[in-house]
Amino acid sequence: MTIKIINKSNHDLPSYETIASAGMDLRANLEDQVILSPLDRIIVKTGLFMEIPVGYEAQVRPRSGLAAKKGITVLNAPGTIDADYRGEIGVILVNLSKEAFVIKDGERIAQLVIAKHERVEFEQVEVLEETARGEGGFGSTGV
């Protein structure tokens, strides 16, 4: 699949690091570095604008290294970029650590995954089909 993209940053387009990678790294597009204090959140722009085909979405996900090593994650993970959105891609980052984190221009801040999705229609009913699990939720099948 080919996706049209405008790149207003000074950085390379997102790309897969390995043949089996599902996600591509998104980079911060900043004039000056930004300090993200503990428990603060910020929208970091990427300089990228995309035309995603109908029936697909772009998911913005955390980078595991940033999350594990620095406590930096994507706040609304996964964030969804709809096929009809034409604005600049931004990433909502939050600092869950006890230390300030410096975001520099070009820093890899999140992953982008392109995913197919379905549209549904709801059929309102009075009763749902019974299952062995029933109404059990939030840990009902074990820890």
mmCIF file of N, CA and C in Angstrom:
data_model
loop_
_atom_site.group_PDB
_atom_site.id
_atom_site.type_symbol
_atom_site.label_atom_id
_atom_site.label_comp_id
_atom_site.label_asym_id
_atom_site.label_seq_id
_atom_site.Cartn_x
_atom_site.Cartn_y
_atom_site.Cartn_z
ATOM 1 N N MET A 1 0.850 -1.171 0.000
ATOM 2 C CA MET A 1 0.000 0.000 0.000
ATOM 3 C C MET A 1 0.899 1.239 0.000
ATOM 4 N N THR A 2 0.465 2.250 -0.697
ATOM 5 C CA THR A 2 1.164 3.526 -0.728
ATOM 6 C C THR A 2 0.276 4.578 -0.080
ATOM 7 N N ILE A 3 0.868 5.402 0.777
ATOM 8 C CA ILE A 3 0.137 6.474 1.446
ATOM 9 C C ILE A 3 0.805 7.793 1.083
ATOM 10 N N LYS A 4 -0.001 8.754 0.634
ATOM 11 C CA LYS A 4 0.514 10.083 0.319
ATOM 12 C C LYS A 4 0.885 10.790 1.623
ATOM 13 N N ILE A 5 2.041 11.467 1.620
ATOM 14 C CA ILE A 5 2.514 12.145 2.828
ATOM 15 C C ILE A 5 3.233 13.434 2.451
ATOM 16 N N ILE A 6 3.009 14.465 3.256
ATOM 17 C CA ILE A 6 3.755 15.721 3.150
ATOM 18 C C ILE A 6 4.676 15.773 4.353
ATOM 19 N N ASN A 7 5.944 16.061 4.108
ATOM 20 C CA ASN A 7 6.932 16.134 5.183
ATOM 21 C C ASN A 7 7.464 17.559 5.276
ATOM 22 N N LYS A 8 7.010 18.304 6.288
ATOM 23 C CA LYS A 8 7.485 19.672 6.505
ATOM 24 C C LYS A 8 8.574 19.723 7.578
ATOM 25 N N SER A 9 9.069 18.571 7.980
ATOM 26 C CA SER A 9 10.158 18.522 8.957
ATOM 27 C C SER A 9 11.487 18.432 8.209
ATOM 28 N N ASN A 10 12.572 18.453 8.956
ATOM 29 C CA ASN A 10 13.904 18.264 8.377
ATOM 30 C C ASN A 10 14.368 16.822 8.542
ATOM 31 N N HIS A 11 13.443 15.917 8.832
ATOM 32 C CA HIS A 11 13.789 14.541 9.142
ATOM 33 C C HIS A 11 13.282 13.598 8.062
ATOM 34 N N ASP A 12 13.870 12.411 8.024
ATOM 35 C CA ASP A 12 13.435 11.399 7.062
ATOM 36 C C ASP A 12 11.992 11.006 7.330
ATOM 37 N N LEU A 13 11.343 10.451 6.318
ATOM 38 C CA LEU A 13 10.001 9.902 6.489
ATOM 39 C C LEU A 13 10.055 8.717 7.449
ATOM 40 N N PRO A 14 8.947 8.447 8.140
ATOM 41 C CA PRO A 14 8.914 7.242 8.980
ATOM 42 C C PRO A 14 9.196 6.021 8.111
ATOM 43 N N SER A 15 9.926 5.071 8.676
ATOM 44 C CA SER A 15 10.240 3.853 7.938
ATOM 45 C C SER A 15 10.359 2.695 8.913
ATOM 46 N N TYR A 16 10.237 1.487 8.378
ATOM 47 C CA TYR A 16 10.357 0.280 9.190
ATOM 48 C C TYR A 16 11.835 -0.005 9.444
ATOM 49 N N GLU A 17 12.180 -0.321 10.689
ATOM 50 C CA GLU A 17 13.571 -0.600 11.033
ATOM 51 C C GLU A 17 14.000 -2.001 10.604
ATOM 52 N N THR A 18 13.055 -2.964 10.615
ATOM 53 C CA THR A 18 13.369 -4.328 10.198
ATOM 54 C C THR A 18 12.255 -4.835 9.281
ATOM 55 N N ILE A 19 12.482 -5.953 8.635
ATOM 56 C CA ILE A 19 11.507 -6.534 7.709
ATOM 57 C C ILE A 19 10.229 -6.944 8.434
ATOM 58 N N ALA A 20 10.305 -7.244 9.724
ATOM 59 C CA ALA A 20 9.139 -7.717 10.478
ATOM 60 C C ALA A 20 8.523 -6.636 11.371
ATOM 61 N N SER A 21 9.021 -5.420 11.307
ATOM 62 C CA SER A 21 8.489 -4.336 12.144
ATOM 63 C C SER A 21 7.054 -3.996 11.768
ATOM 64 N N ALA A 22 6.196 -3.817 12.761
ATOM 65 C CA ALA A 22 4.816 -3.381 12.533
ATOM 66 C C ALA A 22 4.717 -1.863 12.555
ATOM 67 N N GLY A 23 5.588 -1.226 13.329
ATOM 68 C CA GLY A 23 5.528 0.219 13.503
ATOM 69 C C GLY A 23 6.736 0.936 12.923
ATOM 70 N N MET A 24 6.514 2.216 12.623
ATOM 71 C CA MET A 24 7.559 3.110 12.137
ATOM 72 C C MET A 24 7.730 4.222 13.160
ATOM 73 N N ASP A 25 8.950 4.643 13.401
ATOM 74 C CA ASP A 25 9.186 5.688 14.387
ATOM 75 C C ASP A 25 8.743 7.057 13.878
ATOM 76 N N LEU A 26 8.080 7.806 14.769
ATOM 77 C CA LEU A 26 7.751 9.209 14.526
ATOM 78 C C LEU A 26 8.773 10.058 15.259
ATOM 79 N N ARG A 27 9.201 11.147 14.638
ATOM 80 C CA ARG A 27 10.216 12.029 15.228
ATOM 81 C C ARG A 27 9.625 13.393 15.577
ATOM 82 N N ALA A 28 10.133 13.952 16.648
ATOM 83 C CA ALA A 28 9.730 15.293 17.072
ATOM 84 C C ALA A 28 10.229 16.316 16.061
ATOM 85 N N ASN A 29 9.377 17.284 15.733
ATOM 86 C CA ASN A 29 9.743 18.374 14.845
ATOM 87 C C ASN A 29 9.697 19.660 15.667
ATOM 88 N N LEU A 30 10.833 20.032 16.221
ATOM 89 C CA LEU A 30 10.902 21.151 17.170
ATOM 90 C C LEU A 30 11.916 22.192 16.724
ATOM 91 N N GLU A 31 11.625 23.464 17.026
ATOM 92 C CA GLU A 31 12.612 24.513 16.798
ATOM 93 C C GLU A 31 13.635 24.518 17.921
ATOM 94 N N ASP A 32 13.168 24.335 19.145
ATOM 95 C CA ASP A 32 14.030 24.262 20.323
ATOM 96 C C ASP A 32 13.643 23.031 21.125
ATOM 97 N N GLN A 33 14.572 22.531 21.905
ATOM 98 C CA GLN A 33 14.240 21.389 22.754
ATOM 99 C C GLN A 33 13.161 21.779 23.757
ATOM 100 N N VAL A 34 12.428 20.769 24.224
ATOM 101 C CA VAL A 34 11.338 20.977 25.167
ATOM 102 C C VAL A 34 11.617 20.125 26.400
ATOM 103 N N ILE A 35 11.368 20.686 27.576
ATOM 104 C CA ILE A 35 11.525 19.923 28.812
ATOM 105 C C ILE A 35 10.142 19.478 29.268
ATOM 106 N N LEU A 36 9.988 18.175 29.417
ATOM 107 C CA LEU A 36 8.741 17.589 29.887
ATOM 108 C C LEU A 36 8.940 17.187 31.344
ATOM 109 N N SER A 37 8.330 17.957 32.237
ATOM 110 C CA SER A 37 8.476 17.727 33.681
ATOM 111 C C SER A 37 7.674 16.508 34.110
ATOM 112 N N PRO A 38 7.987 15.938 35.272
ATOM 113 C CA PRO A 38 7.224 14.797 35.765
ATOM 114 C C PRO A 38 5.727 15.099 35.817
ATOM 115 N N LEU A 39 4.936 14.162 35.342
ATOM 116 C CA LEU A 39 3.472 14.200 35.280
ATOM 117 C C LEU A 39 2.909 15.263 34.337
ATOM 118 N N ASP A 40 3.759 15.943 33.592
ATOM 119 C CA ASP A 40 3.290 16.890 32.579
ATOM 120 C C ASP A 40 3.003 16.155 31.277
ATOM 121 N N ARG A 41 2.204 16.794 30.434
ATOM 122 C CA ARG A 41 1.901 16.258 29.116
ATOM 123 C C ARG A 41 2.062 17.376 28.094
ATOM 124 N N ILE A 42 2.307 16.976 26.862
ATOM 125 C CA ILE A 42 2.538 17.939 25.798
ATOM 126 C C ILE A 42 2.178 17.288 24.462
ATOM 127 N N ILE A 43 1.710 18.092 23.526
ATOM 128 C CA ILE A 43 1.515 17.608 22.156
ATOM 129 C C ILE A 43 2.768 17.990 21.371
ATOM 130 N N VAL A 44 3.450 16.997 20.865
ATOM 131 C CA VAL A 44 4.669 17.212 20.086
ATOM 132 C C VAL A 44 4.327 17.002 18.619
ATOM 133 N N LYS A 45 4.557 18.022 17.816
ATOM 134 C CA LYS A 45 4.272 17.952 16.381
ATOM 135 C C LYS A 45 5.386 17.198 15.660
ATOM 136 N N THR A 46 5.022 16.615 14.508
ATOM 137 C CA THR A 46 5.979 15.821 13.742
ATOM 138 C C THR A 46 6.346 16.430 12.392
ATOM 139 N N GLY A 47 5.563 17.404 11.927
ATOM 140 C CA GLY A 47 5.795 17.971 10.597
ATOM 141 C C GLY A 47 5.246 17.104 9.485
ATOM 142 N N LEU A 48 4.489 16.051 9.832
ATOM 143 C CA LEU A 48 3.958 15.115 8.847
ATOM 144 C C LEU A 48 2.454 15.286 8.672
ATOM 145 N N PHE A 49 1.999 15.190 7.436
ATOM 146 C CA PHE A 49 0.587 15.263 7.064
ATOM 147 C C PHE A 49 0.343 14.087 6.123
ATOM 148 N N MET A 50 -0.723 13.308 6.369
ATOM 149 C CA MET A 50 -0.936 12.099 5.568
ATOM 150 C C MET A 50 -2.340 12.026 4.993
ATOM 151 N N GLU A 51 -2.468 11.276 3.913
ATOM 152 C CA GLU A 51 -3.751 10.963 3.297
ATOM 153 C C GLU A 51 -3.934 9.446 3.403
ATOM 154 N N ILE A 52 -4.578 9.025 4.482
ATOM 155 C CA ILE A 52 -4.765 7.602 4.771
ATOM 156 C C ILE A 52 -5.987 7.107 3.997
ATOM 157 N N PRO A 53 -5.891 5.946 3.364
ATOM 158 C CA PRO A 53 -7.043 5.423 2.621
ATOM 159 C C PRO A 53 -8.224 5.107 3.546
ATOM 160 N N VAL A 54 -9.445 5.303 3.041
ATOM 161 C CA VAL A 54 -10.646 4.949 3.787
ATOM 162 C C VAL A 54 -10.591 3.454 4.086
ATOM 163 N N GLY A 55 -10.977 3.085 5.302
ATOM 164 C CA GLY A 55 -10.905 1.689 5.735
ATOM 165 C C GLY A 55 -9.646 1.393 6.534
ATOM 166 N N TYR A 56 -8.783 2.400 6.665
ATOM 167 C CA TYR A 56 -7.543 2.267 7.431
ATOM 168 C C TYR A 56 -7.457 3.403 8.435
ATOM 169 N N GLU A 57 -6.637 3.212 9.442
ATOM 170 C CA GLU A 57 -6.307 4.258 10.409
ATOM 171 C C GLU A 57 -4.811 4.190 10.658
ATOM 172 N N ALA A 58 -4.257 5.265 11.150
ATOM 173 C CA ALA A 58 -2.881 5.259 11.639
ATOM 174 C C ALA A 58 -2.979 5.293 13.160
ATOM 175 N N GLN A 59 -2.308 4.363 13.812
ATOM 176 C CA GLN A 59 -2.300 4.301 15.273
ATOM 177 C C GLN A 59 -0.972 4.841 15.779
ATOM 178 N N VAL A 60 -1.038 5.767 16.732
ATOM 179 C CA VAL A 60 0.155 6.316 17.362
ATOM 180 C C VAL A 60 0.336 5.597 18.687
ATOM 181 N N ARG A 61 1.460 4.924 18.828
ATOM 182 C CA ARG A 61 1.718 4.085 20.001
ATOM 183 C C ARG A 61 3.022 4.495 20.676
ATOM 184 N N PRO A 62 3.150 4.155 21.960
ATOM 185 C CA PRO A 62 4.405 4.457 22.666
ATOM 186 C C PRO A 62 5.574 3.654 22.091
ATOM 187 N N ARG A 63 6.763 4.170 22.303
ATOM 188 C CA ARG A 63 7.987 3.416 22.031
ATOM 189 C C ARG A 63 8.354 2.695 23.319
ATOM 190 N N SER A 64 8.582 1.414 23.240
ATOM 191 C CA SER A 64 8.825 0.622 24.447
ATOM 192 C C SER A 64 10.082 1.071 25.186
ATOM 193 N N GLY A 65 11.123 1.452 24.475
ATOM 194 C CA GLY A 65 12.356 1.899 25.123
ATOM 195 C C GLY A 65 12.154 3.165 25.936
ATOM 196 N N LEU A 66 11.435 4.141 25.374
ATOM 197 C CA LEU A 66 11.159 5.374 26.114
ATOM 198 C C LEU A 66 10.305 5.098 27.341
ATOM 199 N N ALA A 67 9.332 4.219 27.185
ATOM 200 C CA ALA A 67 8.445 3.902 28.307
ATOM 201 C C ALA A 67 9.205 3.184 29.417
ATOM 202 N N ALA A 68 9.979 2.165 29.069
ATOM 203 C CA ALA A 68 10.673 1.364 30.073
ATOM 204 C C ALA A 68 11.836 2.103 30.723
ATOM 205 N N LYS A 69 12.606 2.824 29.925
ATOM 206 C CA LYS A 69 13.822 3.461 30.445
ATOM 207 C C LYS A 69 13.588 4.857 31.008
ATOM 208 N N LYS A 70 12.609 5.592 30.457
ATOM 209 C CA LYS A 70 12.430 6.993 30.842
ATOM 210 C C LYS A 70 11.052 7.321 31.396
ATOM 211 N N GLY A 71 10.099 6.401 31.308
ATOM 212 C CA GLY A 71 8.744 6.667 31.801
ATOM 213 C C GLY A 71 7.941 7.586 30.895
ATOM 214 N N ILE A 72 8.334 7.687 29.633
ATOM 215 C CA ILE A 72 7.643 8.550 28.670
ATOM 216 C C ILE A 72 6.728 7.677 27.820
ATOM 217 N N THR A 73 5.454 8.048 27.744
ATOM 218 C CA THR A 73 4.505 7.244 26.982
ATOM 219 C C THR A 73 3.514 8.139 26.253
ATOM 220 N N VAL A 74 2.761 7.536 25.362
ATOM 221 C CA VAL A 74 1.705 8.235 24.633
ATOM 222 C C VAL A 74 0.455 8.189 25.500
ATOM 223 N N LEU A 75 -0.104 9.353 25.798
ATOM 224 C CA LEU A 75 -1.177 9.448 26.784
ATOM 225 C C LEU A 75 -2.459 8.760 26.341
ATOM 226 N N ASN A 76 -2.846 8.879 25.107
ATOM 227 C CA ASN A 76 -4.097 8.266 24.640
ATOM 228 C C ASN A 76 -3.813 7.028 23.786
ATOM 229 N N ALA A 77 -2.877 6.214 24.226
ATOM 230 C CA ALA A 77 -2.403 5.088 23.426
ATOM 231 C C ALA A 77 -3.443 3.991 23.271
ATOM 232 N N PRO A 78 -3.649 3.502 22.061
ATOM 233 C CA PRO A 78 -3.106 4.111 20.855
ATOM 234 C C PRO A 78 -3.977 5.273 20.387
ATOM 235 N N GLY A 79 -3.326 6.323 19.979
ATOM 236 C CA GLY A 79 -4.043 7.442 19.378
ATOM 237 C C GLY A 79 -4.433 7.065 17.957
ATOM 238 N N THR A 80 -5.596 7.494 17.521
ATOM 239 C CA THR A 80 -6.083 7.169 16.187
ATOM 240 C C THR A 80 -6.037 8.387 15.279
ATOM 241 N N ILE A 81 -5.474 8.198 14.092
ATOM 242 C CA ILE A 81 -5.527 9.212 13.044
ATOM 243 C C ILE A 81 -6.478 8.667 11.989
ATOM 244 N N ASP A 82 -7.610 9.330 11.825
ATOM 245 C CA ASP A 82 -8.648 8.877 10.891
ATOM 246 C C ASP A 82 -8.283 9.197 9.448
ATOM 247 N N ALA A 83 -8.904 8.464 8.530
ATOM 248 C CA ALA A 83 -8.625 8.617 7.102
ATOM 249 C C ALA A 83 -8.985 9.994 6.571
ATOM 250 N N ASP A 84 -9.917 10.696 7.207
ATOM 251 C CA ASP A 84 -10.309 12.013 6.697
ATOM 252 C C ASP A 84 -9.578 13.174 7.370
ATOM 253 N N TYR A 85 -8.628 12.891 8.265
ATOM 254 C CA TYR A 85 -7.848 13.946 8.921
ATOM 255 C C TYR A 85 -6.704 14.359 8.009
ATOM 256 N N ARG A 86 -6.538 15.650 7.807
ATOM 257 C CA ARG A 86 -5.469 16.154 6.942
ATOM 258 C C ARG A 86 -4.508 17.097 7.665
ATOM 259 N N GLY A 87 -4.665 17.254 8.966
ATOM 260 C CA GLY A 87 -3.784 18.137 9.720
ATOM 261 C C GLY A 87 -2.463 17.469 10.069
ATOM 262 N N GLU A 88 -1.628 18.237 10.745
ATOM 263 C CA GLU A 88 -0.318 17.740 11.151
ATOM 264 C C GLU A 88 -0.464 16.675 12.234
ATOM 265 N N ILE A 89 0.317 15.633 12.123
ATOM 266 C CA ILE A 89 0.308 14.578 13.132
ATOM 267 C C ILE A 89 1.021 15.088 14.377
ATOM 268 N N GLY A 90 0.313 14.987 15.498
ATOM 269 C CA GLY A 90 0.880 15.345 16.788
ATOM 270 C C GLY A 90 0.829 14.145 17.706
ATOM 271 N N VAL A 91 1.728 14.104 18.662
ATOM 272 C CA VAL A 91 1.811 12.991 19.611
ATOM 273 C C VAL A 91 1.646 13.554 21.021
ATOM 274 N N ILE A 92 0.664 13.017 21.758
ATOM 275 C CA ILE A 92 0.460 13.452 23.143
ATOM 276 C C ILE A 92 1.363 12.614 24.034
ATOM 277 N N LEU A 93 2.427 13.234 24.529
ATOM 278 C CA LEU A 93 3.362 12.545 25.411
ATOM 279 C C LEU A 93 3.106 12.935 26.854
ATOM 280 N N VAL A 94 3.336 11.992 27.766
ATOM 281 C CA VAL A 94 3.243 12.251 29.196
ATOM 282 C C VAL A 94 4.487 11.669 29.858
ATOM 283 N N ASN A 95 4.966 12.366 30.874
ATOM 284 C CA ASN A 95 6.136 11.922 31.633
ATOM 285 C C ASN A 95 5.647 11.307 32.939
ATOM 286 N N LEU A 96 5.717 9.985 33.046
ATOM 287 C CA LEU A 96 5.278 9.292 34.247
ATOM 288 C C LEU A 96 6.431 9.000 35.208
ATOM 289 N N SER A 97 7.590 9.559 34.910
ATOM 290 C CA SER A 97 8.752 9.343 35.782
ATOM 291 C C SER A 97 8.847 10.446 36.833
ATOM 292 N N LYS A 98 9.868 10.370 37.654
ATOM 293 C CA LYS A 98 10.117 11.383 38.688
ATOM 294 C C LYS A 98 11.148 12.407 38.239
ATOM 295 N N GLU A 99 11.637 12.269 37.001
ATOM 296 C CA GLU A 99 12.672 13.162 36.479
ATOM 297 C C GLU A 99 12.191 13.856 35.212
ATOM 298 N N ALA A 100 12.644 15.087 35.019
ATOM 299 C CA ALA A 100 12.327 15.814 33.789
ATOM 300 C C ALA A 100 12.958 15.091 32.598
ATOM 301 N N PHE A 101 12.302 15.198 31.444
ATOM 302 C CA PHE A 101 12.788 14.566 30.227
ATOM 303 C C PHE A 101 12.923 15.632 29.150
ATOM 304 N N VAL A 102 14.079 15.671 28.486
ATOM 305 C CA VAL A 102 14.332 16.645 27.428
ATOM 306 C C VAL A 102 13.997 16.014 26.082
ATOM 307 N N ILE A 103 13.087 16.660 25.346
ATOM 308 C CA ILE A 103 12.728 16.210 23.999
ATOM 309 C C ILE A 103 13.471 17.109 23.017
ATOM 310 N N LYS A 104 14.284 16.492 22.177
ATOM 311 C CA LYS A 104 15.077 17.230 21.200
ATOM 312 C C LYS A 104 14.502 17.060 19.808
ATOM 313 N N ASP A 105 14.787 18.018 18.945
ATOM 314 C CA ASP A 105 14.365 17.922 17.555
ATOM 315 C C ASP A 105 14.918 16.635 16.953
ATOM 316 N N GLY A 106 14.047 15.876 16.284
ATOM 317 C CA GLY A 106 14.475 14.641 15.644
ATOM 318 C C GLY A 106 14.406 13.418 16.533
ATOM 319 N N GLU A 107 14.105 13.623 17.823
ATOM 320 C CA GLU A 107 14.011 12.489 18.753
ATOM 321 C C GLU A 107 12.864 11.567 18.343
ATOM 322 N N ARG A 108 13.113 10.274 18.406
ATOM 323 C CA ARG A 108 12.064 9.294 18.115
ATOM 324 C C ARG A 108 11.134 9.235 19.328
ATOM 325 N N ILE A 109 9.884 9.664 19.139
ATOM 326 C CA ILE A 109 8.972 9.855 20.279
ATOM 327 C C ILE A 109 7.813 8.873 20.325
ATOM 328 N N ALA A 110 7.519 8.209 19.218
ATOM 329 C CA ALA A 110 6.372 7.297 19.184
ATOM 330 C C ALA A 110 6.499 6.399 17.964
ATOM 331 N N GLN A 111 5.593 5.437 17.885
ATOM 332 C CA GLN A 111 5.516 4.558 16.722
ATOM 333 C C GLN A 111 4.215 4.821 15.976
ATOM 334 N N LEU A 112 4.244 4.600 14.680
ATOM 335 C CA LEU A 112 3.074 4.736 13.837
ATOM 336 C C LEU A 112 2.782 3.379 13.202
ATOM 337 N N VAL A 113 1.567 2.873 13.413
ATOM 338 C CA VAL A 113 1.138 1.605 12.830
ATOM 339 C C VAL A 113 -0.081 1.878 11.952
ATOM 340 N N ILE A 114 -0.056 1.391 10.724
ATOM 341 C CA ILE A 114 -1.204 1.512 9.828
ATOM 342 C C ILE A 114 -2.033 0.244 9.980
ATOM 343 N N ALA A 115 -3.336 0.403 10.268
ATOM 344 C CA ALA A 115 -4.186 -0.751 10.550
ATOM 345 C C ALA A 115 -5.507 -0.651 9.792
ATOM 346 N N LYS A 116 -5.942 -1.782 9.269
ATOM 347 C CA LYS A 116 -7.250 -1.880 8.622
ATOM 348 C C LYS A 116 -8.309 -1.952 9.720
ATOM 349 N N HIS A 117 -9.468 -1.377 9.459
ATOM 350 C CA HIS A 117 -10.555 -1.461 10.434
ATOM 351 C C HIS A 117 -11.874 -1.672 9.708
ATOM 352 N N GLU A 118 -12.860 -2.094 10.449
ATOM 353 C CA GLU A 118 -14.195 -2.336 9.906
ATOM 354 C C GLU A 118 -15.168 -1.304 10.465
ATOM 355 N N ARG A 119 -16.200 -1.017 9.713
ATOM 356 C CA ARG A 119 -17.317 -0.210 10.200
ATOM 357 C C ARG A 119 -18.454 -1.169 10.509
ATOM 358 N N VAL A 120 -19.196 -0.886 11.550
ATOM 359 C CA VAL A 120 -20.274 -1.785 11.962
ATOM 360 C C VAL A 120 -21.583 -1.032 12.054
ATOM 361 N N GLU A 121 -22.647 -1.786 12.062
ATOM 362 C CA GLU A 121 -23.969 -1.255 12.386
ATOM 363 C C GLU A 121 -24.441 -2.018 13.603
ATOM 364 N N PHE A 122 -25.065 -1.328 14.547
ATOM 365 C CA PHE A 122 -25.567 -1.973 15.741
ATOM 366 C C PHE A 122 -26.996 -2.437 15.525
ATOM 367 N N GLU A 123 -27.297 -3.607 16.050
ATOM 368 C CA GLU A 123 -28.648 -4.142 16.064
ATOM 369 C C GLU A 123 -29.080 -4.179 17.525
ATOM 370 N N GLN A 124 -29.998 -3.338 17.888
ATOM 371 C CA GLN A 124 -30.448 -3.279 19.270
ATOM 372 C C GLN A 124 -31.334 -4.482 19.570
ATOM 373 N N VAL A 125 -31.000 -5.216 20.656
ATOM 374 C CA VAL A 125 -31.747 -6.412 21.063
ATOM 375 C C VAL A 125 -32.042 -6.317 22.560
ATOM 376 N N GLU A 126 -32.834 -7.226 23.060
ATOM 377 C CA GLU A 126 -33.176 -7.261 24.487
ATOM 378 C C GLU A 126 -32.311 -8.242 25.266
ATOM 379 N N VAL A 127 -31.782 -9.264 24.571
ATOM 380 C CA VAL A 127 -30.998 -10.316 25.225
ATOM 381 C C VAL A 127 -29.801 -10.658 24.341
ATOM 382 N N LEU A 128 -28.649 -10.928 24.982
ATOM 383 C CA LEU A 128 -27.457 -11.371 24.257
ATOM 384 C C LEU A 128 -27.287 -12.877 24.420
ATOM 385 N N GLU A 129 -26.614 -13.500 23.475
ATOM 386 C CA GLU A 129 -26.347 -14.936 23.538
ATOM 387 C C GLU A 129 -25.519 -15.263 24.780
ATOM 388 N N GLU A 130 -25.868 -16.342 25.473
ATOM 389 C CA GLU A 130 -25.162 -16.771 26.687
ATOM 390 C C GLU A 130 -23.786 -17.338 26.331
ATOM 391 N N THR A 131 -22.818 -17.106 27.219
ATOM 392 C CA THR A 131 -21.484 -17.700 27.089
ATOM 393 C C THR A 131 -21.058 -18.237 28.448
ATOM 394 N N ALA A 132 -19.999 -19.056 28.479
ATOM 395 C CA ALA A 132 -19.491 -19.588 29.744
ATOM 396 C C ALA A 132 -18.992 -18.462 30.646
ATOM 397 N N ARG A 133 -18.438 -17.420 30.078
ATOM 398 C CA ARG A 133 -17.922 -16.297 30.862
ATOM 399 C C ARG A 133 -19.043 -15.426 31.396
ATOM 400 N N GLY A 134 -20.074 -15.267 30.627
ATOM 401 C CA GLY A 134 -21.193 -14.444 31.059
ATOM 402 C C GLY A 134 -20.801 -13.002 31.285
ATOM 403 N N GLU A 135 -21.177 -12.443 32.422
ATOM 404 C CA GLU A 135 -20.902 -11.043 32.741
ATOM 405 C C GLU A 135 -19.602 -10.856 33.493
ATOM 406 N N GLY A 136 -18.823 -11.916 33.671
ATOM 407 C CA GLY A 136 -17.555 -11.802 34.396
ATOM 408 C C GLY A 136 -16.563 -10.950 33.616
ATOM 409 N N GLY A 137 -15.962 -10.008 34.289
ATOM 410 C CA GLY A 137 -14.987 -9.134 33.647
ATOM 411 C C GLY A 137 -13.931 -8.678 34.627
ATOM 412 N N PHE A 138 -12.985 -7.897 34.181
ATOM 413 C CA PHE A 138 -11.932 -7.327 35.018
ATOM 414 C C PHE A 138 -11.307 -8.379 35.945
ATOM 415 N N GLY A 139 -10.669 -9.356 35.346
ATOM 416 C CA GLY A 139 -9.962 -10.372 36.114
ATOM 417 C C GLY A 139 -10.766 -11.628 36.397
ATOM 418 N N SER A 140 -11.947 -11.749 35.845
ATOM 419 C CA SER A 140 -12.793 -12.900 36.151
ATOM 420 C C SER A 140 -12.240 -14.210 35.602
ATOM 421 N N THR A 141 -11.323 -14.137 34.612
ATOM 422 C CA THR A 141 -10.763 -15.367 34.066
ATOM 423 C C THR A 141 -9.382 -15.672 34.649
ATOM 424 N N GLY A 142 -8.966 -14.911 35.661
ATOM 425 C CA GLY A 142 -7.671 -15.128 36.305
ATOM 426 C C GLY A 142 -6.812 -13.895 36.267
ATOM 427 N N VAL A 143 -5.715 -13.973 36.997
ATOM 428 C CA VAL A 143 -4.812 -12.825 37.101
ATOM 429 C C VAL A 143 -3.905 -12.772 35.920
#
